[in-house]
Every structure is written in C-alpha cells, then in structure tokens.
CSV table of C-alpha atoms and ligand atoms in Angstrom, one decimal:
chain,number,residue,atom,x,y,z
A,1,MET,CA,-139.8,255.5,-14.2
A,2,LEU,CA,-136.3,255.7,-12.6
A,3,ASP,CA,-134.7,255.5,-16.0
A,4,LYS,CA,-137.0,258.0,-17.7
A,5,GLU,CA,-137.1,260.1,-14.6
A,6,THR,CA,-140.8,260.4,-14.7
A,7,GLY,CA,-141.6,259.2,-11.1
A,8,ALA,CA,-142.3,261.1,-7.9
A,9,GLY,CA,-139.2,262.7,-6.5
A,10,ASN,CA,-137.5,262.9,-9.9
A,11,ASP,CA,-135.7,266.1,-8.8
A,12,PHE,CA,-133.6,263.9,-6.5
A,13,LEU,CA,-132.0,261.7,-9.1
A,14,GLY,CA,-128.5,263.3,-9.0
A,15,TRP,CA,-127.1,260.1,-7.3
A,16,LYS,CA,-127.5,258.2,-10.6
A,17,GLN,CA,-124.7,260.3,-12.2
A,18,LEU,CA,-122.2,260.1,-9.3
A,19,PRO,CA,-120.3,256.9,-10.3
A,20,ASP,CA,-119.1,258.1,-13.7
A,21,GLY,CA,-120.0,261.8,-13.4
A,22,THR,CA,-117.7,262.7,-10.4
A,23,PRO,CA,-115.0,265.0,-11.7
A,24,GLU,CA,-111.3,264.2,-11.0
A,25,SER,CA,-111.0,267.7,-9.5
A,26,LEU,CA,-113.4,266.7,-6.7
A,27,ILE,CA,-111.3,263.6,-5.8
A,28,GLN,CA,-108.1,265.7,-5.9
A,29,ALA,CA,-109.7,268.3,-3.6
A,30,CYS,CA,-110.5,265.4,-1.1
A,31,GLU,CA,-106.9,264.2,-1.5
A,32,ALA,CA,-105.6,267.8,-0.8
A,33,VAL,CA,-107.4,267.8,2.5
A,34,ARG,CA,-106.0,264.4,3.4
A,35,ASP,CA,-102.5,265.5,2.5
A,36,ASP,CA,-102.8,268.8,4.3
A,37,TRP,CA,-103.9,267.2,7.5
A,38,LYS,CA,-101.1,264.7,7.2
A,39,SER,CA,-98.6,267.6,7.0
A,40,ARG,CA,-100.2,269.1,10.2
A,41,GLY,CA,-99.7,265.7,12.0
A,42,VAL,CA,-103.5,265.1,12.4
A,43,ASP,CA,-104.1,261.6,13.8
A,44,LEU,CA,-107.8,261.9,14.6
A,45,VAL,CA,-110.5,263.1,12.3
A,46,VAL,CA,-114.0,263.6,13.9
A,47,VAL,CA,-116.7,263.2,11.2
A,48,ILE,CA,-119.9,265.0,12.4
A,49,GLY,CA,-123.2,264.2,10.7
A,50,ILE,CA,-126.3,262.1,11.1
A,51,GLY,CA,-128.5,259.8,8.9
A,52,GLY,CA,-127.4,260.0,5.3
A,53,SER,CA,-124.7,262.4,6.3
A,54,TYR,CA,-122.8,259.7,8.2
A,55,LEU,CA,-124.0,256.2,7.6
A,56,GLY,CA,-122.3,255.7,4.2
A,57,ALA,CA,-118.8,256.8,5.3
A,58,ARG,CA,-119.0,254.8,8.5
A,59,THR,CA,-120.2,251.7,6.5
A,60,ALA,CA,-117.2,251.9,4.2
A,61,LEU,CA,-114.7,252.4,7.0
A,62,GLU,CA,-116.1,249.6,9.1
A,63,ALA,CA,-115.8,247.4,6.1
A,64,LEU,CA,-112.3,248.4,5.1
A,65,ASN,CA,-110.5,249.1,8.4
A,66,HIS,CA,-108.5,246.5,10.2
A,67,GLN,CA,-111.0,245.2,12.8
A,68,PHE,CA,-108.6,245.5,15.7
A,69,ILE,CA,-105.5,247.6,14.8
A,70,GLN,CA,-105.3,251.2,13.8
A,71,ASP,CA,-103.0,251.7,10.9
A,72,THR,CA,-100.7,254.5,12.3
A,73,SER,CA,-99.9,255.8,8.8
A,74,LYS,CA,-103.5,256.9,8.6
A,75,PRO,CA,-105.6,259.1,10.9
A,76,ARG,CA,-108.2,257.4,13.0
A,77,VAL,CA,-111.7,258.5,11.9
A,78,VAL,CA,-114.5,258.6,14.5
A,79,PHE,CA,-118.1,259.7,14.2
A,80,ALA,CA,-120.1,262.3,16.2
A,81,GLY,CA,-123.3,264.2,15.9
A,82,ASN,CA,-125.2,261.1,15.1
A,83,ASN,CA,-127.0,261.0,18.5
A,84,LEU,CA,-127.6,263.3,21.5
A,85,SER,CA,-125.9,261.2,24.2
A,86,GLU,CA,-123.9,263.3,26.5
A,87,GLU,CA,-121.7,260.4,27.5
A,88,TYR,CA,-120.9,259.6,23.9
A,89,LEU,CA,-119.8,263.1,23.2
A,90,ALA,CA,-117.9,263.5,26.4
A,91,GLU,CA,-115.9,260.3,25.8
A,92,MET,CA,-115.3,261.3,22.2
A,93,MET,CA,-113.9,264.6,23.5
A,94,ASP,CA,-111.6,262.7,25.9
A,95,LEU,CA,-110.1,261.1,22.8
A,96,ALA,CA,-109.9,264.4,21.0
A,97,ALA,CA,-108.1,266.0,23.9
A,98,ARG,CA,-105.3,263.4,23.6
A,99,SER,CA,-105.1,263.5,19.8
A,100,ASN,CA,-104.0,265.9,17.1
A,101,VAL,CA,-107.5,266.6,15.8
A,102,ALA,CA,-109.3,267.8,12.7
A,103,CYS,CA,-113.0,267.8,11.9
A,104,ILE,CA,-115.3,267.2,8.9
A,105,VAL,CA,-118.8,268.5,9.6
A,106,ILE,CA,-121.4,267.3,7.2
A,107,SER,CA,-125.0,268.6,7.0
A,108,LYS,CA,-126.8,269.2,3.7
A,109,SER,CA,-129.4,271.4,5.4
A,110,GLY,CA,-126.8,272.9,7.7
A,111,THR,CA,-129.4,273.1,10.5
A,112,THR,CA,-129.8,269.5,11.9
A,113,THR,CA,-129.7,269.6,15.7
A,114,GLU,CA,-127.6,266.6,16.5
A,115,PRO,CA,-124.6,267.5,14.3
A,116,ALA,CA,-125.0,271.2,15.2
A,117,VAL,CA,-124.7,270.4,18.9
A,118,ALA,CA,-121.6,268.2,18.4
A,119,PHE,CA,-120.0,270.7,16.1
A,120,ARG,CA,-120.4,273.5,18.5
A,121,VAL,CA,-118.5,271.4,21.1
A,122,VAL,CA,-115.8,270.2,18.7
A,123,LYS,CA,-115.3,273.7,17.1
A,124,GLU,CA,-114.8,275.3,20.5
A,125,HIS,CA,-112.2,272.6,21.4
A,126,ILE,CA,-110.3,273.1,18.2
A,127,GLU,CA,-110.3,276.9,18.3
A,128,LYS,CA,-109.2,277.0,22.0
A,129,ARG,CA,-106.5,274.5,21.4
A,130,TYR,CA,-105.0,275.7,18.1
A,131,GLY,CA,-106.3,279.3,17.7
A,132,LYS,CA,-108.8,280.5,15.2
A,133,ALA,CA,-106.6,280.7,12.2
A,134,GLU,CA,-105.2,277.2,12.5
A,135,ALA,CA,-108.8,276.0,13.3
A,136,ALA,CA,-109.9,277.2,10.0
A,137,GLY,CA,-107.5,274.8,8.4
A,138,ARG,CA,-108.6,271.9,10.6
A,139,ILE,CA,-112.3,272.2,9.9
A,140,VAL,CA,-113.9,271.3,6.6
A,141,ALA,CA,-117.6,271.5,5.9
A,142,VAL,CA,-119.7,269.5,3.5
A,143,THR,CA,-123.0,271.3,2.9
A,144,ASP,CA,-125.3,273.1,0.5
A,145,ALA,CA,-123.7,275.3,-2.2
A,146,VAL,CA,-125.4,278.5,-1.0
A,147,LYS,CA,-127.8,278.2,1.9
A,148,GLY,CA,-127.9,277.0,5.5
A,149,ALA,CA,-126.2,278.0,8.8
A,150,LEU,CA,-123.2,275.8,8.1
A,151,LYS,CA,-122.6,277.4,4.7
A,152,THR,CA,-122.8,280.9,6.3
A,153,LEU,CA,-120.5,279.9,9.1
A,154,SER,CA,-118.0,278.4,6.7
A,155,THR,CA,-117.8,281.5,4.6
A,156,GLN,CA,-117.4,283.6,7.7
A,157,GLU,CA,-114.7,281.5,9.2
A,158,GLY,CA,-112.9,280.6,6.0
A,159,TYR,CA,-113.4,276.8,6.1
A,160,ARG,CA,-112.8,274.7,3.0
A,161,THR,CA,-116.2,273.5,1.8
A,162,PHE,CA,-117.5,270.7,-0.3
A,163,VAL,CA,-121.0,270.7,-1.9
A,164,VAL,CA,-123.8,268.3,-1.4
A,165,PRO,CA,-125.6,268.6,-4.8
A,166,ASP,CA,-129.2,269.9,-4.5
A,167,ASN,CA,-130.5,266.8,-6.4
A,168,VAL,CA,-128.8,264.2,-4.2
A,169,GLY,CA,-130.8,263.3,-1.0
A,170,GLY,CA,-129.0,262.3,2.2
A,171,ARG,CA,-129.4,258.5,2.0
A,172,PHE,CA,-128.3,258.5,-1.6
A,173,SER,CA,-125.2,260.7,-1.0
A,174,VAL,CA,-122.5,258.2,-0.1
A,175,LEU,CA,-120.8,258.6,-3.5
A,176,SER,CA,-120.8,262.4,-3.2
A,177,PRO,CA,-118.4,264.3,-1.0
A,178,VAL,CA,-120.5,263.3,1.9
A,179,GLY,CA,-119.0,259.8,1.7
A,180,LEU,CA,-116.0,260.4,-0.5
A,181,LEU,CA,-114.2,263.0,1.7
A,182,PRO,CA,-114.2,261.0,5.0
A,183,ILE,CA,-113.3,257.8,3.1
A,184,CYS,CA,-110.5,259.5,1.3
A,185,VAL,CA,-109.2,261.2,4.4
A,186,ALA,CA,-109.2,257.8,6.1
A,187,GLY,CA,-106.7,256.6,3.5
A,188,TYR,CA,-108.9,254.6,1.1
A,189,ASP,CA,-109.1,254.6,-2.7
A,190,VAL,CA,-112.3,256.5,-3.6
A,191,ARG,CA,-111.6,256.2,-7.3
A,192,GLU,CA,-111.8,252.4,-7.0
A,193,MET,CA,-115.1,252.8,-5.0
A,194,LEU,CA,-116.5,254.9,-7.8
A,195,ARG,CA,-115.3,252.4,-10.4
A,196,GLY,CA,-117.2,249.6,-8.5
A,197,ALA,CA,-120.3,251.8,-8.4
A,198,ALA,CA,-119.9,252.4,-12.2
A,199,ALA,CA,-119.7,248.7,-12.8
A,200,ALA,CA,-122.9,248.2,-10.8
A,201,LYS,CA,-124.5,251.0,-12.7
A,202,ALA,CA,-123.8,249.3,-16.0
A,203,GLN,CA,-125.4,246.1,-14.7
A,204,VAL,CA,-128.5,247.8,-13.3
A,205,SER,CA,-129.2,250.1,-16.2
A,206,VAL,CA,-130.1,247.4,-18.7
A,207,ARG,CA,-133.7,247.0,-19.7
A,208,SER,CA,-134.1,243.3,-19.4
A,209,ALA,CA,-135.2,240.6,-16.9
A,210,ASP,CA,-131.5,240.0,-16.2
A,211,ASN,CA,-131.2,243.3,-14.5
A,212,PRO,CA,-130.3,242.3,-10.9
A,213,ALA,CA,-131.7,245.5,-9.3
A,214,VAL,CA,-135.0,244.8,-11.0
A,215,GLN,CA,-134.9,241.2,-9.9
A,216,TYR,CA,-134.2,242.1,-6.3
A,217,ALA,CA,-136.9,244.9,-6.3
A,218,ALA,CA,-139.4,242.5,-7.8
A,219,MET,CA,-138.6,239.6,-5.4
A,220,ARG,CA,-139.0,241.8,-2.3
A,221,ASN,CA,-142.3,243.2,-3.5
A,222,LEU,CA,-143.5,239.7,-4.3
A,223,GLN,CA,-142.6,238.7,-0.7
A,224,TYR,CA,-144.6,241.7,0.6
A,225,PHE,CA,-147.7,241.7,-1.7
A,226,GLU,CA,-148.0,237.9,-2.4
A,227,LEU,CA,-146.7,236.2,0.7
A,228,GLY,CA,-147.5,238.9,3.3
A,229,LYS,CA,-143.9,239.2,4.5
A,230,LYS,CA,-143.6,242.4,6.4
A,231,VAL,CA,-140.0,242.2,7.5
A,232,GLU,CA,-136.8,241.8,5.5
A,233,VAL,CA,-133.6,240.8,7.4
A,234,LEU,CA,-130.4,241.8,5.7
A,235,VAL,CA,-127.9,239.1,6.7
A,236,THR,CA,-124.2,239.0,6.4
A,237,TYR,CA,-121.7,236.3,7.5
A,238,ASN,CA,-118.8,238.8,7.6
A,239,PRO,CA,-118.6,241.2,10.6
A,240,ARG,CA,-117.0,243.8,8.3
A,241,LEU,CA,-120.4,244.2,6.7
A,242,THR,CA,-122.4,244.5,10.0
A,243,PHE,CA,-122.6,248.3,9.7
A,244,PHE,CA,-123.6,247.9,6.0
A,245,GLY,CA,-126.9,246.7,7.5
A,246,GLU,CA,-127.3,250.1,9.2
A,247,TRP,CA,-126.8,252.0,5.9
A,248,TRP,CA,-129.2,249.6,4.1
A,249,LYS,CA,-131.9,250.0,6.8
A,250,GLN,CA,-131.8,253.8,6.4
A,251,LEU,CA,-131.9,253.6,2.6
A,252,PHE,CA,-135.0,251.3,2.5
A,253,GLY,CA,-136.6,252.4,5.7
A,254,GLU,CA,-136.7,256.1,4.9
A,255,SER,CA,-137.4,255.5,1.2
A,256,GLU,CA,-140.2,253.0,1.5
A,257,GLY,CA,-141.8,253.3,5.0
A,258,LYS,CA,-144.5,255.8,4.2
A,259,ASP,CA,-148.2,256.1,3.4
A,260,GLY,CA,-148.9,253.1,5.7
A,261,LYS,CA,-146.8,250.8,3.5
A,262,GLY,CA,-143.3,249.3,3.4
A,263,ILE,CA,-141.2,246.3,4.4
A,264,TYR,CA,-139.6,246.8,7.8
A,265,PRO,CA,-135.8,246.6,7.2
A,266,ALA,CA,-133.9,244.6,9.9
A,267,SER,CA,-130.4,243.3,9.9
A,268,ALA,CA,-128.4,240.4,11.4
A,269,ASN,CA,-124.9,239.2,11.5
A,270,PHE,CA,-124.5,235.4,11.2
A,271,THR,CA,-123.3,233.2,12.7
A,272,THR,CA,-123.3,235.5,15.7
A,273,ASP,CA,-127.0,236.2,15.7
A,274,LEU,CA,-127.9,232.6,15.0
A,275,HIS,CA,-127.2,232.2,18.7
A,276,SER,CA,-129.7,235.0,19.5
A,277,ILE,CA,-132.5,235.9,17.1
A,278,GLY,CA,-131.8,232.7,15.1
A,279,GLN,CA,-134.5,231.0,17.1
A,280,PHE,CA,-137.1,233.6,16.1
A,281,ILE,CA,-136.1,233.5,12.5
A,282,GLN,CA,-136.3,229.7,12.4
A,283,ASP,CA,-139.4,229.2,14.5
A,284,GLY,CA,-141.2,232.4,15.4
A,285,ASP,CA,-143.9,234.5,13.6
A,286,ARG,CA,-143.5,233.8,9.8
A,287,CYS,CA,-143.4,237.5,9.0
A,288,MET,CA,-140.0,237.7,7.4
A,289,PHE,CA,-137.7,236.9,4.5
A,290,GLU,CA,-133.9,237.2,4.3
A,291,THR,CA,-131.5,238.9,2.0
A,292,VAL,CA,-128.0,237.5,2.4
A,293,VAL,CA,-125.1,239.6,1.2
A,294,SER,CA,-122.4,236.9,0.8
A,295,VAL,CA,-118.7,237.4,0.2
A,296,GLU,CA,-117.1,235.0,-2.2
A,297,LYS,CA,-113.4,235.3,-1.2
A,298,SER,CA,-111.8,236.0,2.1
A,299,ASN,CA,-109.0,238.6,2.3
A,300,ARG,CA,-107.2,236.6,4.9
A,301,SER,CA,-106.5,232.9,5.6
A,302,VAL,CA,-106.7,231.1,8.9
A,303,VAL,CA,-106.3,227.3,8.7
A,304,ILE,CA,-107.5,225.1,11.5
A,305,GLY,CA,-104.7,222.9,12.9
A,306,SER,CA,-104.6,219.3,13.9
A,307,ASP,CA,-104.4,218.3,17.6
A,308,GLU,CA,-103.0,215.0,18.8
A,309,GLN,CA,-105.4,214.7,21.7
A,310,ASN,CA,-108.4,216.0,19.8
A,311,LEU,CA,-110.3,216.6,23.0
A,312,ASP,CA,-112.5,219.3,21.2
A,313,CYS,CA,-113.2,216.7,18.5
A,314,LEU,CA,-112.3,219.2,15.8
A,315,ASN,CA,-109.7,217.1,13.9
A,316,TYR,CA,-112.3,216.5,11.2
A,317,LEU,CA,-111.8,220.2,10.3
A,318,ALA,CA,-108.0,220.1,10.4
A,319,GLY,CA,-106.5,221.7,7.3
A,320,LYS,CA,-109.7,223.5,6.5
A,321,ASN,CA,-109.9,227.3,6.3
A,322,VAL,CA,-112.2,229.0,8.9
A,323,GLU,CA,-114.1,230.5,5.9
A,324,HIS,CA,-115.0,227.0,4.8
A,325,CYS,CA,-116.9,226.5,8.1
A,326,ASN,CA,-118.5,229.9,7.6
A,327,ALA,CA,-119.7,228.9,4.1
A,328,MET,CA,-121.1,225.6,5.3
A,329,ALA,CA,-122.9,227.4,8.2
A,330,ALA,CA,-124.4,229.7,5.5
A,331,LEU,CA,-125.5,226.8,3.4
A,332,GLY,CA,-127.0,224.9,6.4
A,333,THR,CA,-128.8,228.0,7.6
A,334,LYS,CA,-130.2,228.7,4.1
A,335,LEU,CA,-131.7,225.2,4.0
A,336,ALA,CA,-133.0,225.4,7.5
A,337,HIS,CA,-134.6,228.8,7.1
A,338,ILE,CA,-136.2,227.9,3.8
A,339,ASP,CA,-137.6,224.8,5.4
A,340,GLY,CA,-138.8,227.0,8.2
A,341,GLY,CA,-140.7,229.3,5.9
A,342,VAL,CA,-138.2,232.1,5.5
A,343,PRO,CA,-137.4,232.6,1.8
A,344,GLN,CA,-133.9,233.8,1.0
A,345,ILE,CA,-132.6,236.2,-1.6
A,346,GLU,CA,-128.9,236.1,-2.2
A,347,ILE,CA,-126.6,238.9,-3.4
A,348,GLY,CA,-122.9,238.2,-3.7
A,349,ILE,CA,-119.8,240.3,-3.9
A,350,GLU,CA,-116.4,239.0,-4.7
A,351,ARG,CA,-114.6,240.3,-1.6
A,352,VAL,CA,-114.6,243.2,0.8
A,353,ASN,CA,-112.7,246.0,-0.9
A,354,GLU,CA,-113.3,249.5,-2.2
A,355,PHE,CA,-114.6,248.3,-5.6
A,356,CYS,CA,-117.1,245.9,-4.2
A,357,ILE,CA,-118.4,248.3,-1.5
A,358,GLY,CA,-118.9,250.8,-4.3
A,359,GLU,CA,-120.8,248.1,-6.2
A,360,LEU,CA,-123.1,247.4,-3.3
A,361,PHE,CA,-123.8,251.0,-2.6
A,362,TYR,CA,-125.0,251.7,-6.2
A,363,PHE,CA,-126.8,248.3,-6.6
A,364,PHE,CA,-128.9,248.9,-3.5
A,365,GLU,CA,-129.6,252.6,-4.3
A,366,ALA,CA,-130.9,251.6,-7.8
A,367,SER,CA,-132.9,248.7,-6.4
A,368,CYS,CA,-134.4,250.9,-3.7
A,369,GLY,CA,-135.6,253.4,-6.3
A,370,ILE,CA,-137.2,250.7,-8.4
A,371,SER,CA,-138.7,248.9,-5.4
A,372,ALA,CA,-140.3,252.0,-3.9
A,373,TYR,CA,-141.9,252.8,-7.3
A,374,LEU,CA,-143.2,249.2,-7.4
A,375,LEU,CA,-144.6,249.7,-3.9
A,376,GLY,CA,-146.2,253.0,-5.0
A,377,VAL,CA,-144.4,255.5,-2.9
A,378,ASN,CA,-142.0,258.4,-3.5
A,379,PRO,CA,-138.5,257.0,-2.7
A,380,PHE,CA,-136.9,260.4,-2.2
A,381,ASN,CA,-138.8,262.2,0.5
A,382,GLN,CA,-139.0,261.6,4.3
A,383,PRO,CA,-142.0,263.5,5.6
A,384,GLY,CA,-142.2,261.3,8.7
A,385,VAL,CA,-138.9,262.4,10.2
A,386,GLU,CA,-140.3,265.8,11.0
A,387,ALA,CA,-142.7,264.7,13.7
A,388,TYR,CA,-140.2,264.0,16.5
A,389,LYS,CA,-138.3,267.2,15.6
A,390,LYS,CA,-141.3,269.4,16.2
A,391,ASN,CA,-142.0,267.9,19.6
A,392,MET,CA,-138.3,268.0,20.6
A,393,PHE,CA,-138.0,271.7,19.6
A,394,ALA,CA,-141.1,272.6,21.5
A,395,LEU,CA,-139.8,270.7,24.6
A,396,LEU,CA,-136.4,272.4,24.3
A,397,ARG,CA,-138.3,275.7,24.1
A,398,LYS,CA,-136.8,276.7,20.7
A,399,PRO,CA,-138.0,280.2,19.8
A,400,GLY,CA,-141.0,280.0,17.5
A,401,TYR,CA,-142.4,276.8,19.1
A,402,GLU,CA,-144.1,278.5,22.1
A,403,ALA,CA,-147.7,277.4,21.1
A,404,GLN,CA,-146.6,273.7,20.6
A,405,THR,CA,-144.7,273.8,24.0
A,406,GLU,CA,-148.0,274.7,25.8
A,407,GLU,CA,-149.9,272.0,23.9
A,408,ILE,CA,-147.3,269.3,24.6
A,409,LEU,CA,-146.9,270.1,28.3
A,410,LYS,CA,-150.7,269.7,28.7
A,411,ARG,CA,-150.5,266.3,27.1
A,412,LEU,CA,-147.5,265.2,29.2
I,1,PA5,O1,-131.6,260.8,4.1
I,1,PA5,C1,-131.8,261.8,4.6
I,1,PA5,O2,-132.2,262.8,3.9
I,1,PA5,C2,-131.6,262.1,6.1
I,1,PA5,O3,-131.2,261.0,6.8
I,1,PA5,C3,-130.5,263.2,6.3
I,1,PA5,O4,-129.3,262.7,5.7
I,1,PA5,C4,-130.3,263.5,7.8
I,1,PA5,O5,-131.5,263.9,8.3
I,1,PA5,C5,-129.2,264.6,7.9
I,1,PA5,O6,-129.6,265.7,7.3
I,1,PA5,P1,-128.6,266.9,7.0
I,1,PA5,O7,-127.5,266.4,6.1
I,1,PA5,O8,-129.4,268.0,6.4
I,1,PA5,O9,-128.0,267.3,8.4
C-alpha cells in the first residue's frame, strides 16, 4: 500500500521522495542563510516550532553536537515555541539578550499557538534591538507555500521563506527544509544526511522478506496482536540518541495511536535508566517489548587505566575501552530482559554521524507507514490532537469559541 500509494492518507507521501528528490538549489539556499548569518556575526539561532516542526532538527543536533562544549565556529541553536512555559521562554530570552541572535520560525499551518506565542516575543526582541530592516534579514520562516498567517506575515515583512511541501506531514518532515535548514545553519552536512536517508530508502524499498522496515513493522505488530504487548520501549545505550526517542515517539504515537488501537511508544536510555525503570522492565507488568537502537562504533576512545592499589577492584577492566563495558552491559541486559519476558528487536547503525542519522530517520518513517497499515489505521492524520486545542481556545476566550467557553466553565 505504501509503495503503490493506495492506502489511507496517500496524499501525504511526499516524504518518500525527499532523500533523492531534494534539489541542490534547496540545500544551497539553506547554506546561503547559514553564510549570511555568519557574516552578521550571529552566534545564537532560535528555532521556533512544535511537534514535527521541531523534533527532527533537535534530534539531529542532540546527536551531532559535542555534548558539553559549544563549537564557537558555529552558532548555538536553541529551540522555543515547543511548550507554553513562561519560565522557559523568559530564560531563553535572557540568553537571546546576551547573544547576537537570529531566528528560524517553523510552522506548516502557520497558526499553531505555541510557536506563534514564542515568535511574537522573539520577533519583538529582534526588531527592537536591530531595527525592522535588519530584523527582516535575521528572521527566516519555514511554512506553507501560499497560505497561513506566517506566510502572510513573511510576505509583508520581507522574510526569506522555505516551503513545507503540501504532501509532507509534520512528523515526516525532518528531511524537508523543516529539518534541513536548522541542521545546516548549525553547521552540519545535510547532503550527507540525505545520502544516508537515500541508502535506507534503497534498503526499505525492496519487495522481499529481507526488507528491514517490513521486518520491523511485522515484528512489532506480532508483539501487539499475538503476544498482547501494548508498550514498546525504544532503547539506546548512547546518550546522543536520547532525543531520538522523542522524535520516534511522536512518529509512532501520532501515526498509530488512533481508533482505540496502537502500541504506546516509550523510550529509555541505558544504562542510565537501568537504575530507575530497569526494575519495572525486568520484573513489572509484562506489557512491553524493547527496540534497541545500537551503535556499532564509538566516535571517541576512553581507555580504563590500571591502578596499583586497585581499591575499586576495576583492574580486571584495565586496558579496555569504556564502550566495551557498554557493549557487555547491553548484552547482559538483552539476556536478562528476554529471560524476564521482554522480547527485544535490534536495529543497528554504524556510528553516530549525519549519514547514519539520515538512515535512521528514513528507516523509521517507512517502517511507521507499513506498521500503521498493518495495524489498520491511517498513518498520516492526527485527529486526536484537536481536542485539547478546542478546550484551550475556549478557556483563553479566543473569539469564535464563546459557546464552548460557557460549556467548559459549567463543567469546571
Ligand atoms: O506531525 C504533525 O503534523 C504535528 O506534530 C505538527 O508538526 C505540529 O502540530 C506543528 O504543526 P505546524 O507545523 O502546523 O505548526
């Protein structure tokens, strides 16, 4: 169905073409923004967006950035508009005030409340600080080609804009300008990411039992339908991939959790979480299975030294890499969890870099489409996310919601 484009939501399959169909001119346009901001001395880029309009870019940057040190040859990229916390926004603005700031605002609809609120604050700051003309060069919008408030504003203010294609839904948009622009501006090689995605596309497009996306989709549906497993925990042993769990949760949660069906997507970072929810996974309700995203090669080497006194009794590990201990922890956990009734699916990448992150993005997008069709739902809609919005608008007394406001106030 995914291949022949005959399934529900088949007007949202534009993501399938992104790895090899993205024109060089689009990447060059992203690089032009990066270089322009460098020439303006920008050292902080605020990326505003929520859901599919932020999770992919943040996932890539959390995977690729140094985990402790900001590379001063690149701007720091921070994310806003993905919540409505006043303290979060205020503290982000504290950072903006002491930085040379630019902003990428991303909203396909152009009307989502969380990013709209954050953008109003950031836009006002940039305009007051640099003047309207300079602000127009420091704000770039990623939105619909023709419609929505953000598109109208961009045209009026003269912002550079990038298009979220009509046929690409939010959670499938990381390989469109939604992800490519922030990742490129942060200094990473988006061509390499697309090459990785294209490699995954070649693997998951074959019509055979060897297709890894079909295997993964089949295995998780087997867990659900045959073994009654209602929870899937995406596990990684590399903290660089912790946020990958957030992207994956949105992808599968929003695509499959509907019509009273779906596997609840959870995530964990081992060995860290073996010291917290590890107890539950080993010994609690047998409702779950695990999918481990493992990384074959470490990008860095730390060798454990020998100690004459050996008071910590670690000399048996002297000369070994820390990653060796991590690998043995993973193997030991696998056996323990399988013994404890938690089946494990394994998905491996060679190392954490742009290519492999691109591979993972495309692999899971394709698997998600196949898996949702096996489950019998439309992977590409999200009717459930409207419910909270209606109540919130009524409570905020948005014009047009007067009747709902009365109704809700009675209930409260
Ligand atoms: O996957 C989705 O469609 C959603 O998570 C959207 O990305 C999210 O709601 C943001 O929407 P928009 O880009 O229109 O602001």
